[in-house]
PDB file of C-alpha atoms in Angstrom:
ATOM      1  CA  MET L   1      32.746  -9.999 -13.311  1.00 93.00           C
ATOM      2  CA  LYS L   2      30.209  -9.802 -10.359  1.00 96.00           C
ATOM      3  CA  LYS L   3      27.916  -6.533  -9.340  1.00 97.00           C
ATOM      4  CA  PHE L   4      28.265  -4.946  -5.952  1.00 98.00           C
ATOM      5  CA  VAL L   5      25.814  -1.982  -4.592  1.00 97.00           C
ATOM      6  CA  ILE L   6      26.995   0.767  -2.496  1.00 96.00           C
ATOM      7  CA  PHE L   7      25.212   2.512   0.004  1.00 95.00           C
ATOM      8  CA  THR L   8      26.394   6.288   1.091  1.00 92.00           C
ATOM      9  CA  TYR L   9      25.478   7.076   4.756  1.00 90.00           C
ATOM     10  CA  GLY L  10      25.881  10.882   5.854  1.00 86.00           C
ATOM     11  CA  PHE L  11      23.967  14.123   4.563  1.00 83.00           C
ATOM     12  CA  THR L  12      26.087  17.487   3.552  1.00 81.00           C
ATOM     13  CA  PRO L  13      24.201  20.016   1.503  1.00 82.00           C
ATOM     14  CA  ARG L  14      24.862  19.870  -2.446  1.00 84.00           C
ATOM     15  CA  THR L  15      27.812  22.129  -3.655  1.00 91.00           C
ATOM     16  CA  ASP L  16      29.380  22.783  -6.735  1.00 94.00           C
ATOM     17  CA  GLU L  17      32.163  21.546  -4.765  1.00 93.00           C
ATOM     18  CA  VAL L  18      30.750  18.122  -3.935  1.00 89.00           C
ATOM     19  CA  GLN L  19      29.171  17.878  -7.169  1.00 90.00           C
ATOM     20  CA  ARG L  20      32.603  18.019  -8.897  1.00 94.00           C
ATOM     21  CA  ALA L  21      33.714  15.611  -6.396  1.00 93.00           C
ATOM     22  CA  TRP L  22      31.265  13.306  -7.203  1.00 92.00           C
ATOM     23  CA  GLY L  23      32.032  13.987 -10.948  1.00 93.00           C
ATOM     24  CA  GLU L  24      35.623  13.234 -11.063  1.00 95.00           C
ATOM     25  CA  TRP L  25      34.867  10.105  -8.898  1.00 95.00           C
ATOM     26  CA  PHE L  26      32.229   8.696 -11.379  1.00 95.00           C
ATOM     27  CA  THR L  27      35.080   9.334 -14.342  1.00 95.00           C
ATOM     28  CA  SER L  28      37.847   7.248 -12.330  1.00 95.00           C
ATOM     29  CA  VAL L  29      35.424   4.296 -11.667  1.00 96.00           C
ATOM     30  CA  GLY L  30      35.057   4.432 -15.896  1.00 95.00           C
ATOM     31  CA  PRO L  31      33.306   1.414 -17.232  1.00 96.00           C
ATOM     32  CA  ARG L  32      32.934  -0.413 -14.193  1.00 97.00           C
ATOM     33  CA  LEU L  33      30.022   2.202 -12.715  1.00 96.00           C
ATOM     34  CA  VAL L  34      26.636   0.673 -14.004  1.00 96.00           C
ATOM     35  CA  ASP L  35      24.599   2.586 -12.685  1.00 95.00           C
ATOM     36  CA  PRO L  36      25.286   6.301 -10.876  1.00 94.00           C
ATOM     37  CA  GLY L  37      22.439   5.743  -8.661  1.00 92.00           C
ATOM     38  CA  SER L  38      20.729   8.846  -7.172  1.00 88.00           C
ATOM     39  CA  PRO L  39      20.572  10.667  -3.978  1.00 87.00           C
ATOM     40  CA  PHE L  40      17.403   9.782  -1.403  1.00 88.00           C
ATOM     41  CA  GLY L  41      14.980  12.212  -0.276  1.00 84.00           C
ATOM     42  CA  ARG L  42      12.830  11.153   2.740  1.00 84.00           C
ATOM     43  CA  GLY L  43      11.415   7.692   3.579  1.00 89.00           C
ATOM     44  CA  VAL L  44       9.742   5.476   6.117  1.00 90.00           C
ATOM     45  CA  GLU L  45      10.676   2.195   7.692  1.00 90.00           C
ATOM     46  CA  VAL L  46       8.317  -0.469   8.510  1.00 96.00           C
ATOM     47  CA  THR L  47       8.265  -2.752  10.508  1.00 96.00           C
ATOM     48  CA  ARG L  48       5.643  -5.375  11.940  1.00 97.00           C
ATOM     49  CA  ASP L  49       5.235  -2.839  15.168  1.00 96.00           C
ATOM     50  CA  GLY L  50       4.747   0.405  12.868  1.00 97.00           C
ATOM     51  CA  ARG L  51       6.873   2.723  10.915  1.00 96.00           C
ATOM     52  CA  THR L  52       9.345   5.399  11.568  1.00 90.00           C
ATOM     53  CA  GLU L  53       9.836   8.815   9.422  1.00 89.00           C
ATOM     54  CA  LEU L  54      13.211   9.044   7.835  1.00 88.00           C
ATOM     55  CA  THR L  55      14.732  12.173   6.714  1.00 82.00           C
ATOM     56  CA  VAL L  56      18.206  13.117   5.634  1.00 79.00           C
ATOM     57  CA  GLN L  57      18.483  15.038   8.896  1.00 76.00           C
ATOM     58  CA  SER L  58      18.119  11.514  10.625  1.00 76.00           C
ATOM     59  CA  PRO L  59      21.404  10.566  12.379  1.00 74.00           C
ATOM     60  CA  SER L  60      23.682   8.704   9.923  1.00 77.00           C
ATOM     61  CA  PRO L  61      20.926   8.710   6.945  1.00 87.00           C
ATOM     62  CA  LEU L  62      21.035   6.372   4.117  1.00 90.00           C
ATOM     63  CA  VAL L  63      21.698   9.182   1.709  1.00 89.00           C
ATOM     64  CA  GLY L  64      21.689   7.108  -2.215  1.00 91.00           C
ATOM     65  CA  TYR L  65      23.196   4.609  -3.639  1.00 95.00           C
ATOM     66  CA  CYS L  66      25.257   3.189  -6.882  1.00 95.00           C
ATOM     67  CA  LEU L  67      26.065  -0.060  -8.571  1.00 97.00           C
ATOM     68  CA  LEU L  68      29.389  -1.173  -9.881  1.00 97.00           C
ATOM     69  CA  ASN L  69      31.172  -3.965 -11.359  1.00 97.00           C
ATOM     70  CA  ALA L  70      34.303  -5.589  -9.920  1.00 98.00           C
ATOM     71  CA  ASP L  71      36.022  -8.808  -9.946  1.00 97.00           C
ATOM     72  CA  SER L  72      35.872  -9.027  -6.114  1.00 97.00           C
ATOM     73  CA  LEU L  73      34.558  -7.563  -3.019  1.00 97.00           C
ATOM     74  CA  GLU L  74      37.853  -6.454  -2.128  1.00 97.00           C
ATOM     75  CA  GLU L  75      38.374  -4.617  -5.552  1.00 97.00           C
ATOM     76  CA  ALA L  76      34.799  -2.980  -5.354  1.00 97.00           C
ATOM     77  CA  GLU L  77      35.617  -1.642  -1.561  1.00 96.00           C
ATOM     78  CA  SER L  78      38.971  -0.635  -3.155  1.00 95.00           C
ATOM     79  CA  LEU L  79      36.914   1.494  -5.840  1.00 95.00           C
ATOM     80  CA  ALA L  80      34.810   2.992  -2.799  1.00 95.00           C
ATOM     81  CA  ARG L  81      37.249   4.317  -0.875  1.00 93.00           C
ATOM     82  CA  GLY L  82      37.859   7.066  -3.596  1.00 91.00           C
ATOM     83  CA  MET L  83      34.692   7.957  -3.453  1.00 92.00           C
ATOM     84  CA  PRO L  84      33.911  11.404  -1.853  1.00 88.00           C
ATOM     85  CA  ILE L  85      32.479   9.679   1.407  1.00 79.00           C
ATOM     86  CA  ILE L  86      30.143  12.225   3.485  1.00 79.00           C
ATOM     87  CA  GLU L  87      30.177   9.761   6.856  1.00 87.00           C
ATOM     88  CA  SER L  88      30.452   5.819   5.489  1.00 92.00           C
ATOM     89  CA  VAL L  89      29.755   3.535   2.599  1.00 94.00           C
ATOM     90  CA  ARG L  90      29.023   0.115   2.972  1.00 96.00           C
ATOM     91  CA  VAL L  91      29.169  -2.076  -0.477  1.00 97.00           C
ATOM     92  CA  TYR L  92      27.455  -5.448  -0.648  1.00 97.00           C
ATOM     93  CA  GLU L  93      27.484  -7.824  -3.320  1.00 97.00           C
ATOM     94  CA  ALA L  94      24.476  -8.607  -5.162  1.00 96.00           C
ATOM     95  CA  HIS L  95      23.900 -12.210  -6.028  1.00 91.00           C
ATOM     96  CA  SER L  96      21.873 -13.302  -9.183  1.00 84.00           C
ATOM     97  CA  MET L  97      18.720 -15.164  -8.626  1.00 78.00           C
TER      98      MET L  97
END
């Protein structure tokens, strides 16, 4: 079993309906869910040339993450397709060190 990190993009205010949709997705993934993650708030991007403030109102903001176990990238992608996607998600395989 491999570990995958899923990043979620696009902000929408929390509502009961949104929280219910996430709860249903977490339940549907079952034991493959390693860490349900947390939503992100404001942040900062640091580069050699300086820094940029990041907010959830920025275009296409990174707003959260979760960790899944799956046998392949294709299976992780399939699981991610069931998420209550706001704008998009990115799925990355996490290699062990």
